[in-house]
Amino acid sequence: MNQPERQPIIQIQNVTKRFGPLTAVDKVSLDILSGEFFVLLGPSGCGKTTLLRMLAGFELPDEGRILIDGVDMAKVPPNKRPVNMVFQSYAIFPHMTVADNVAYGLTLQKVNKGEIADRVNEALNLVSLGGLDGRMPDQLSGGQRQRVALARSLVMRPKVLLLDEPLSALDAKLRLQMQMELSDLQDEVGITFVTVTHDQDEALSMACRIGVMNKGEVAQLATPSDLYEFPASRFVADFIGTVNLFEGQLIVDEPDRAVANCPELGRIYINHGVTGPHDALIWVAIRPEKVGMAKPGTYRGRPDVPEGHNISEGRIKSMSYLGDITLYAVILDNGRMMHVSRPNISRTDQEDFTWDDRVTLHWHGSSPVVLLA
Amino acid sequence: MARRAIAPLEYTRRLWMRLWVAAVLAFLYIPLIALIIFSFNDSKRNIEWKGFTLKYYEKAFENSSLMEALFNSLTIAFFATVLSVILGALTAILLWRFRFTGKAGLEGTMTMPIVVPEICMGVAMLIFFNGIGWPQNLPWPFSLSQIIIAHSTFCFPFVAMVVRARLASFNRQQEEAAKDLGATEIQAFRDVLLPHIKPGLIAGALLAFTLSLDDFVITFFTSGPETVTFPIKVYAMVRFSVTPEVNAVSTLLIILTIILTAIAMKLQNAAALGASPK
Amino acid sequence: MESWRLNKKLFASVAALPISWLLFFFIVPLGIVWLYSFGRNAGLTEVEFSGTFANYLRAVEPLYLEIFGKSVVVAALTTVLCLVIGFPVALAIVFAPEKWRPYLLLLVMLPFWTNLLIRTYALIAVLRTEGYANTVMSWGWAGASGLKTLVGLEPLPAWEPLELLYNNFAVVVGLVYVHLPFMVLPLYAALDKMDKSLIEASLDLGASHWRTINRVVVPLASAGIWSGIVITFIPALGAYLTPDLLGGTDSQMIANVIERQFKRANDWPFGAALSFILMYATFILVAIQSMRSKEGSAR
């Protein structure tokens, strides 16, 4: 990817929005860079859609400023903003043909007929809908409607394209396909995309950067892999993927290693430093796929458990076979549950362990993430 | 082959149920069908079939006062419909779109013309137009203005109800999409909202037209002695006697009603099919 | 929905016309009637607003109380008959095959769209002494008589036409005829909304059809039944045309008395008081109904 300029196209500065007693968006500040695929991710009611609607101009912030391409949007109504939106319901006009839908914005701008026809065609081809221009919306499938909505916005050549839960109405297979197509499309047109979603897979697969929102605030702003591997808080760790969380205290904290004492797990060795206050309350997060499972044995000297790994023992309480992986719930000896996932690399891997087996769990010192909040 | 057994919930396939429905429909329709049949009967006493004739239709058309009354009624219905659609659509949009103090009060007041007995409305209109000294002896069609106003008042809440029901299925994101693409408030209304509520407006218009054409009591109180509408004329004729001529005119009106109802139904179905999935 | 404050100009342009229309051509006329009801006839056309309750006192004289009572009884009887006749019809439509349903509904609705006067007139033609009903019955009578002579018995006495018109019977028949669709539609709407598996559950648990209808269908459709009762009872109570055209001298209902005060007796204040009593009755019924439905939806 070549991005000539990495300047903020959207600047959100200290924006707050309240609905009665509810604060939907709470002092949010973030910059969205020109040409990036930005995703706002969060559970329902976290304020992400409100934030998007404020960018489009359908809601006005109670406090703070929104600048698009350096211009304050406070006094600019939706129909004058250089952004366009793809609605969750697509909001295709049911009484207009596909071509009329796509041409609608240009007609309002009084663009001449020939140019409208050219641009509509170009936009429809871009979303692979060429030839369907005469159809009525009720003759289209869900996926085609969404493409019409995309074309209708893209034909306006907006500075930013806003997408509100663009894939939520599609079935699982189609959603996967559209995730890729949206990324490719964004690459092709080079317009900044801002997408709102509650689906972590969608966010991780499409985004350049993700803003995770919770209760009206931005919980973390990071690339997809940073978000997964280095979550900033328990909320982010738990919201994205599955995680085993253990409460504890930091008892050793040196530049190249740290030790946390977790009552439910014992001492956990971490091979990197943690910049946290000594003795502070912390949480250790371990992803299920980063935990290995082995037949039980003595504490040391088992060949199954590699050197330098943390170890814990327990009993398999339940397992669910998902094809590519198998999920295990292991009850540790102190009663705590730990989730472990194991890839089925050979065809009989799922038969290695079964219910009520005693197992040794182990993980590398680089796997745990220490969370301070 | 044996008849398929009746499943527990197929109440409509049970004999007593069918007989009941048939009897009720007979009760509803026999008088009207008899009325239509005997409008073609070549007999003054209209009880025994004496042969087919159209002469009562000719007579009805030659009856200038009857035709004048019918024309008056259609004129009133037309203007009352136009006013009702405008007032009803505005009311529906007002209640659908805005939150404001006194909204519940307005909703309640709006349904009052529907529930208040006709006789009370009629009395109110009579006293009102008398009290404010509404000019009498105006040239036609202004001589119908009182009736048109009275009819609009009780018709527009019906239109408002129909349009409001239609608005409830409107996806507001469509309006936002239009604005997002550069439409002003008025352009968004014209291009998106109006096409959506159009079936409701037409259905409401047909309803208002029928209600206005149907009304006897309120017109009876509101009209001056000079103005005769169709129901008032028929009322006078019916009081006097049962004549095949009245049968003939009634038949025409029934046919008009059936046509209007058919149009309304068709539009309703089209609207139901064309409704955008959310 | 948005607050009107966000777009005052738009709000004003939408609100101005309907609100002022409702005010000038509905509230004000009703207000004037209300004022009149406390007035007194002074001279032939003059009315003096004396704030008197005389009109209301006169309305509770036995003569008028009797008419009020009678109107209520007739309207109630009409409502009950409509309910009894209409409920199986609504049930039949709800459980009819999908493709019949709109046509059955249309069949019930069509008379409702037909001119009230024409329907009343059609009923007159059926019920009058030389009407279809009597004619058909006289044929039956003649047939029976002929049958008796055929087997060697005395013929029946000559057919005496039944007096079916211009009495209270005719008024009730006419009101049921006119108001049946008012009852069927809300019943249909309520039954249609009901989860059909509840009926199946009741049957599955061993209840008979009759018990299922009594204990499951009727309670669940009660909101529809009540709204059907109210929207049938109110117009029946205020009916003018039906008692006027089908009734006899003793079949007058309250609306006929009101009409007489304006068109013949020329006692407008008294007529205004009577019509406001009718309105109060209406308002009370509507208020009770809306309270019922609010309670229902709150549950």
PDB file of N, CA and C in Angstrom, chain A residues 8-73:
ATOM      1  N   PRO A   8      -4.590  13.478   9.401  1.00  0.00           N
ATOM      2  CA  PRO A   8      -5.956  13.213   9.858  1.00  0.00           C
ATOM      3  C   PRO A   8      -6.977  13.879   8.939  1.00  0.00           C
ATOM      4  N   ILE A   9      -7.926  13.053   8.429  1.00  0.00           N
ATOM      5  CA  ILE A   9      -9.014  13.624   7.631  1.00  0.00           C
ATOM      6  C   ILE A   9     -10.166  13.987   8.564  1.00  0.00           C
ATOM      7  N   ILE A  10     -10.285  13.196   9.637  1.00  0.00           N
ATOM      8  CA  ILE A  10     -11.321  13.500  10.629  1.00  0.00           C
ATOM      9  C   ILE A  10     -10.648  13.705  11.969  1.00  0.00           C
ATOM     10  N   GLN A  11     -10.969  14.820  12.611  1.00  0.00           N
ATOM     11  CA  GLN A  11     -10.475  15.048  13.961  1.00  0.00           C
ATOM     12  C   GLN A  11     -11.672  15.157  14.894  1.00  0.00           C
ATOM     13  N   ILE A  12     -11.720  14.244  15.837  1.00  0.00           N
ATOM     14  CA  ILE A  12     -12.790  14.284  16.835  1.00  0.00           C
ATOM     15  C   ILE A  12     -12.151  14.786  18.116  1.00  0.00           C
ATOM     16  N   GLN A  13     -12.639  15.923  18.598  1.00  0.00           N
ATOM     17  CA  GLN A  13     -11.969  16.558  19.731  1.00  0.00           C
ATOM     18  C   GLN A  13     -12.924  16.707  20.912  1.00  0.00           C
ATOM     19  N   ASN A  14     -12.690  15.887  21.927  1.00  0.00           N
ATOM     20  CA  ASN A  14     -13.437  16.023  23.187  1.00  0.00           C
ATOM     21  C   ASN A  14     -14.946  15.990  23.006  1.00  0.00           C
ATOM     22  N   VAL A  15     -15.433  15.117  22.136  1.00  0.00           N
ATOM     23  CA  VAL A  15     -16.850  15.123  21.795  1.00  0.00           C
ATOM     24  C   VAL A  15     -17.659  14.359  22.842  1.00  0.00           C
ATOM     25  N   THR A  16     -18.729  15.020  23.310  1.00  0.00           N
ATOM     26  CA  THR A  16     -19.655  14.397  24.249  1.00  0.00           C
ATOM     27  C   THR A  16     -21.059  14.506  23.679  1.00  0.00           C
ATOM     28  N   LYS A  17     -21.841  13.421  23.808  1.00  0.00           N
ATOM     29  CA  LYS A  17     -23.243  13.466  23.379  1.00  0.00           C
ATOM     30  C   LYS A  17     -24.089  12.794  24.450  1.00  0.00           C
ATOM     31  N   ARG A  18     -25.099  13.515  24.908  1.00  0.00           N
ATOM     32  CA  ARG A  18     -26.001  12.942  25.919  1.00  0.00           C
ATOM     33  C   ARG A  18     -27.398  12.806  25.341  1.00  0.00           C
ATOM     34  N   PHE A  19     -28.083  11.726  25.729  1.00  0.00           N
ATOM     35  CA  PHE A  19     -29.519  11.593  25.451  1.00  0.00           C
ATOM     36  C   PHE A  19     -30.205  11.554  26.800  1.00  0.00           C
ATOM     37  N   GLY A  20     -30.741  12.681  27.227  1.00  0.00           N
ATOM     38  CA  GLY A  20     -31.345  12.729  28.551  1.00  0.00           C
ATOM     39  C   GLY A  20     -30.281  12.414  29.593  1.00  0.00           C
ATOM     40  N   PRO A  21     -30.578  11.459  30.484  1.00  0.00           N
ATOM     41  CA  PRO A  21     -29.610  11.147  31.544  1.00  0.00           C
ATOM     42  C   PRO A  21     -28.456  10.282  31.040  1.00  0.00           C
ATOM     43  N   LEU A  22     -28.570   9.755  29.826  1.00  0.00           N
ATOM     44  CA  LEU A  22     -27.585   8.809  29.316  1.00  0.00           C
ATOM     45  C   LEU A  22     -26.497   9.540  28.534  1.00  0.00           C
ATOM     46  N   THR A  23     -25.255   9.262  28.889  1.00  0.00           N
ATOM     47  CA  THR A  23     -24.153   9.828  28.114  1.00  0.00           C
ATOM     48  C   THR A  23     -23.721   8.789  27.094  1.00  0.00           C
ATOM     49  N   ALA A  24     -24.077   9.028  25.825  1.00  0.00           N
ATOM     50  CA  ALA A  24     -23.814   8.032  24.792  1.00  0.00           C
ATOM     51  C   ALA A  24     -22.357   8.069  24.373  1.00  0.00           C
ATOM     52  N   VAL A  25     -21.802   9.280  24.258  1.00  0.00           N
ATOM     53  CA  VAL A  25     -20.401   9.444  23.873  1.00  0.00           C
ATOM     54  C   VAL A  25     -19.791  10.393  24.895  1.00  0.00           C
ATOM     55  N   ASP A  26     -18.662   9.950  25.501  1.00  0.00           N
ATOM     56  CA  ASP A  26     -18.137  10.678  26.649  1.00  0.00           C
ATOM     57  C   ASP A  26     -16.724  11.182  26.366  1.00  0.00           C
ATOM     58  N   LYS A  27     -16.583  12.443  26.056  1.00  0.00           N
ATOM     59  CA  LYS A  27     -15.281  13.108  25.846  1.00  0.00           C
ATOM     60  C   LYS A  27     -14.347  12.288  24.959  1.00  0.00           C
ATOM     61  N   VAL A  28     -14.822  11.933  23.802  1.00  0.00           N
ATOM     62  CA  VAL A  28     -14.014  11.126  22.889  1.00  0.00           C
ATOM     63  C   VAL A  28     -13.138  12.034  22.042  1.00  0.00           C
ATOM     64  N   SER A  29     -11.852  11.702  21.963  1.00  0.00           N
ATOM     65  CA  SER A  29     -10.941  12.393  21.062  1.00  0.00           C
ATOM     66  C   SER A  29     -10.225  11.346  20.232  1.00  0.00           C
ATOM     67  N   LEU A  30     -10.320  11.452  18.940  1.00  0.00           N
ATOM     68  CA  LEU A  30      -9.487  10.573  18.120  1.00  0.00           C
ATOM     69  C   LEU A  30      -9.357  11.136  16.714  1.00  0.00           C
ATOM     70  N   ASP A  31      -8.249  10.783  16.073  1.00  0.00           N
ATOM     71  CA  ASP A  31      -8.021  11.215  14.696  1.00  0.00           C
ATOM     72  C   ASP A  31      -8.147  10.020  13.775  1.00  0.00           C
ATOM     73  N   ILE A  32      -8.790  10.234  12.655  1.00  0.00           N
ATOM     74  CA  ILE A  32      -8.861   9.183  11.643  1.00  0.00           C
ATOM     75  C   ILE A  32      -8.041   9.670  10.457  1.00  0.00           C
ATOM     76  N   LEU A  33      -7.118   8.820  10.025  1.00  0.00           N
ATOM     77  CA  LEU A  33      -6.150   9.263   9.028  1.00  0.00           C
ATOM     78  C   LEU A  33      -6.700   9.120   7.616  1.00  0.00           C
ATOM     79  N   SER A  34      -6.197   9.964   6.771  1.00  0.00           N
ATOM     80  CA  SER A  34      -6.638   9.958   5.384  1.00  0.00           C
ATOM     81  C   SER A  34      -6.279   8.637   4.727  1.00  0.00           C
ATOM     82  N   GLY A  35      -7.247   8.019   4.076  1.00  0.00           N
ATOM     83  CA  GLY A  35      -6.997   6.805   3.320  1.00  0.00           C
ATOM     84  C   GLY A  35      -7.005   5.530   4.132  1.00  0.00           C
ATOM     85  N   GLU A  36      -7.251   5.584   5.437  1.00  0.00           N
ATOM     86  CA  GLU A  36      -7.232   4.335   6.198  1.00  0.00           C
ATOM     87  C   GLU A  36      -8.638   3.730   6.299  1.00  0.00           C
ATOM     88  N   PHE A  37      -8.635   2.441   6.622  1.00  0.00           N
ATOM     89  CA  PHE A  37      -9.883   1.732   6.867  1.00  0.00           C
ATOM     90  C   PHE A  37     -10.019   1.654   8.375  1.00  0.00           C
ATOM     91  N   PHE A  38     -10.847   2.532   8.917  1.00  0.00           N
ATOM     92  CA  PHE A  38     -10.953   2.651  10.368  1.00  0.00           C
ATOM     93  C   PHE A  38     -12.229   1.962  10.827  1.00  0.00           C
ATOM     94  N   VAL A  39     -12.119   1.162  11.896  1.00  0.00           N
ATOM     95  CA  VAL A  39     -13.302   0.473  12.402  1.00  0.00           C
ATOM     96  C   VAL A  39     -13.554   0.868  13.844  1.00  0.00           C
ATOM     97  N   LEU A  40     -14.791   1.250  14.110  1.00  0.00           N
ATOM     98  CA  LEU A  40     -15.215   1.488  15.494  1.00  0.00           C
ATOM     99  C   LEU A  40     -15.900   0.214  15.962  1.00  0.00           C
ATOM    100  N   LEU A  41     -15.331  -0.409  16.987  1.00  0.00           N
ATOM    101  CA  LEU A  41     -15.815  -1.711  17.440  1.00  0.00           C
ATOM    102  C   LEU A  41     -16.281  -1.598  18.882  1.00  0.00           C
ATOM    103  N   GLY A  42     -17.383  -2.235  19.178  1.00  0.00           N
ATOM    104  CA  GLY A  42     -17.835  -2.225  20.566  1.00  0.00           C
ATOM    105  C   GLY A  42     -19.159  -2.938  20.703  1.00  0.00           C
ATOM    106  N   PRO A  43     -19.530  -3.265  21.941  1.00  0.00           N
ATOM    107  CA  PRO A  43     -20.828  -3.919  22.150  1.00  0.00           C
ATOM    108  C   PRO A  43     -21.959  -2.936  21.858  1.00  0.00           C
ATOM    109  N   SER A  44     -23.183  -3.448  21.761  1.00  0.00           N
ATOM    110  CA  SER A  44     -24.279  -2.543  21.441  1.00  0.00           C
ATOM    111  C   SER A  44     -24.487  -1.573  22.603  1.00  0.00           C
ATOM    112  N   GLY A  45     -24.771  -0.329  22.255  1.00  0.00           N
ATOM    113  CA  GLY A  45     -24.985   0.684  23.279  1.00  0.00           C
ATOM    114  C   GLY A  45     -23.702   1.329  23.757  1.00  0.00           C
ATOM    115  N   CYS A  46     -22.561   1.081  23.072  1.00  0.00           N
ATOM    116  CA  CYS A  46     -21.305   1.654  23.536  1.00  0.00           C
ATOM    117  C   CYS A  46     -21.082   3.059  22.984  1.00  0.00           C
ATOM    118  N   GLY A  47     -21.960   3.504  22.087  1.00  0.00           N
ATOM    119  CA  GLY A  47     -21.844   4.862  21.565  1.00  0.00           C
ATOM    120  C   GLY A  47     -21.203   4.946  20.193  1.00  0.00           C
ATOM    121  N   LYS A  48     -20.844   3.787  19.616  1.00  0.00           N
ATOM    122  CA  LYS A  48     -20.145   3.825  18.325  1.00  0.00           C
ATOM    123  C   LYS A  48     -21.025   4.352  17.199  1.00  0.00           C
ATOM    124  N   THR A  49     -22.314   3.921  17.190  1.00  0.00           N
ATOM    125  CA  THR A  49     -23.213   4.390  16.131  1.00  0.00           C
ATOM    126  C   THR A  49     -23.510   5.880  16.299  1.00  0.00           C
ATOM    127  N   THR A  50     -23.658   6.309  17.553  1.00  0.00           N
ATOM    128  CA  THR A  50     -23.884   7.733  17.803  1.00  0.00           C
ATOM    129  C   THR A  50     -22.721   8.561  17.267  1.00  0.00           C
ATOM    130  N   LEU A  51     -21.503   8.053  17.509  1.00  0.00           N
ATOM    131  CA  LEU A  51     -20.326   8.773  17.033  1.00  0.00           C
ATOM    132  C   LEU A  51     -20.341   8.861  15.503  1.00  0.00           C
ATOM    133  N   LEU A  52     -20.703   7.759  14.865  1.00  0.00           N
ATOM    134  CA  LEU A  52     -20.753   7.738  13.403  1.00  0.00           C
ATOM    135  C   LEU A  52     -21.816   8.719  12.888  1.00  0.00           C
ATOM    136  N   ARG A  53     -22.973   8.720  13.567  1.00  0.00           N
ATOM    137  CA  ARG A  53     -24.061   9.611  13.140  1.00  0.00           C
ATOM    138  C   ARG A  53     -23.683  11.069  13.365  1.00  0.00           C
ATOM    139  N   MET A  54     -22.815  11.345  14.322  1.00  0.00           N
ATOM    140  CA  MET A  54     -22.338  12.713  14.506  1.00  0.00           C
ATOM    141  C   MET A  54     -21.407  13.108  13.363  1.00  0.00           C
ATOM    142  N   LEU A  55     -20.636  12.125  12.852  1.00  0.00           N
ATOM    143  CA  LEU A  55     -19.785  12.422  11.694  1.00  0.00           C
ATOM    144  C   LEU A  55     -20.649  12.743  10.478  1.00  0.00           C
ATOM    145  N   ALA A  56     -21.770  12.001  10.324  1.00  0.00           N
ATOM    146  CA  ALA A  56     -22.649  12.233   9.179  1.00  0.00           C
ATOM    147  C   ALA A  56     -23.481  13.501   9.356  1.00  0.00           C
ATOM    148  N   GLY A  57     -23.644  13.923  10.609  1.00  0.00           N
ATOM    149  CA  GLY A  57     -24.413  15.142  10.870  1.00  0.00           C
ATOM    150  C   GLY A  57     -25.829  14.900  11.318  1.00  0.00           C
ATOM    151  N   PHE A  58     -26.197  13.639  11.596  1.00  0.00           N
ATOM    152  CA  PHE A  58     -27.566  13.370  12.024  1.00  0.00           C
ATOM    153  C   PHE A  58     -27.752  13.615  13.520  1.00  0.00           C
ATOM    154  N   GLU A  59     -26.637  13.613  14.254  1.00  0.00           N
ATOM    155  CA  GLU A  59     -26.689  14.026  15.654  1.00  0.00           C
ATOM    156  C   GLU A  59     -25.651  15.123  15.809  1.00  0.00           C
ATOM    157  N   LEU A  60     -25.951  16.064  16.704  1.00  0.00           N
ATOM    158  CA  LEU A  60     -24.986  17.124  16.944  1.00  0.00           C
ATOM    159  C   LEU A  60     -24.354  16.909  18.315  1.00  0.00           C
ATOM    160  N   PRO A  61     -23.026  17.093  18.415  1.00  0.00           N
ATOM    161  CA  PRO A  61     -22.382  16.902  19.715  1.00  0.00           C
ATOM    162  C   PRO A  61     -22.830  17.967  20.719  1.00  0.00           C
ATOM    163  N   ASP A  62     -22.952  17.555  21.986  1.00  0.00           N
ATOM    164  CA  ASP A  62     -23.270  18.534  23.018  1.00  0.00           C
ATOM    165  C   ASP A  62     -22.031  19.348  23.383  1.00  0.00           C
ATOM    166  N   GLU A  63     -20.885  18.657  23.357  1.00  0.00           N
ATOM    167  CA  GLU A  63     -19.621  19.355  23.625  1.00  0.00           C
ATOM    168  C   GLU A  63     -18.592  18.858  22.622  1.00  0.00           C
ATOM    169  N   GLY A  64     -17.545  19.656  22.461  1.00  0.00           N
ATOM    170  CA  GLY A  64     -16.449  19.244  21.610  1.00  0.00           C
ATOM    171  C   GLY A  64     -16.656  19.607  20.151  1.00  0.00           C
ATOM    172  N   ARG A  65     -15.617  19.287  19.347  1.00  0.00           N
ATOM    173  CA  ARG A  65     -15.671  19.669  17.931  1.00  0.00           C
ATOM    174  C   ARG A  65     -15.386  18.469  17.044  1.00  0.00           C
ATOM    175  N   ILE A  66     -15.962  18.514  15.855  1.00  0.00           N
ATOM    176  CA  ILE A  66     -15.603  17.527  14.839  1.00  0.00           C
ATOM    177  C   ILE A  66     -15.101  18.294  13.627  1.00  0.00           C
ATOM    178  N   LEU A  67     -13.887  17.975  13.196  1.00  0.00           N
ATOM    179  CA  LEU A  67     -13.353  18.614  11.993  1.00  0.00           C
ATOM    180  C   LEU A  67     -13.208  17.572  10.900  1.00  0.00           C
ATOM    181  N   ILE A  68     -13.729  17.877   9.731  1.00  0.00           N
ATOM    182  CA  ILE A  68     -13.516  16.999   8.590  1.00  0.00           C
ATOM    183  C   ILE A  68     -12.708  17.768   7.563  1.00  0.00           C
ATOM    184  N   ASP A  69     -11.558  17.224   7.231  1.00  0.00           N
ATOM    185  CA  ASP A  69     -10.634  17.880   6.308  1.00  0.00           C
ATOM    186  C   ASP A  69     -10.331  19.304   6.790  1.00  0.00           C
ATOM    187  N   GLY A  70     -10.197  19.433   8.096  1.00  0.00           N
ATOM    188  CA  GLY A  70      -9.813  20.708   8.678  1.00  0.00           C
ATOM    189  C   GLY A  70     -10.940  21.705   8.887  1.00  0.00           C
ATOM    190  N   VAL A  71     -12.171  21.344   8.468  1.00  0.00           N
ATOM    191  CA  VAL A  71     -13.283  22.296   8.602  1.00  0.00           C
ATOM    192  C   VAL A  71     -14.180  21.870   9.765  1.00  0.00           C
ATOM    193  N   ASP A  72     -14.500  22.816  10.631  1.00  0.00           N
ATOM    194  CA  ASP A  72     -15.396  22.522  11.753  1.00  0.00           C
ATOM    195  C   ASP A  72     -16.802  22.260  11.210  1.00  0.00           C
ATOM    196  N   MET A  73     -17.388  21.122  11.635  1.00  0.00           N
ATOM    197  CA  MET A  73     -18.669  20.682  11.073  1.00  0.00           C
ATOM    198  C   MET A  73     -19.880  21.137  11.897  1.00  0.00           C
TER     199      MET A  73
END
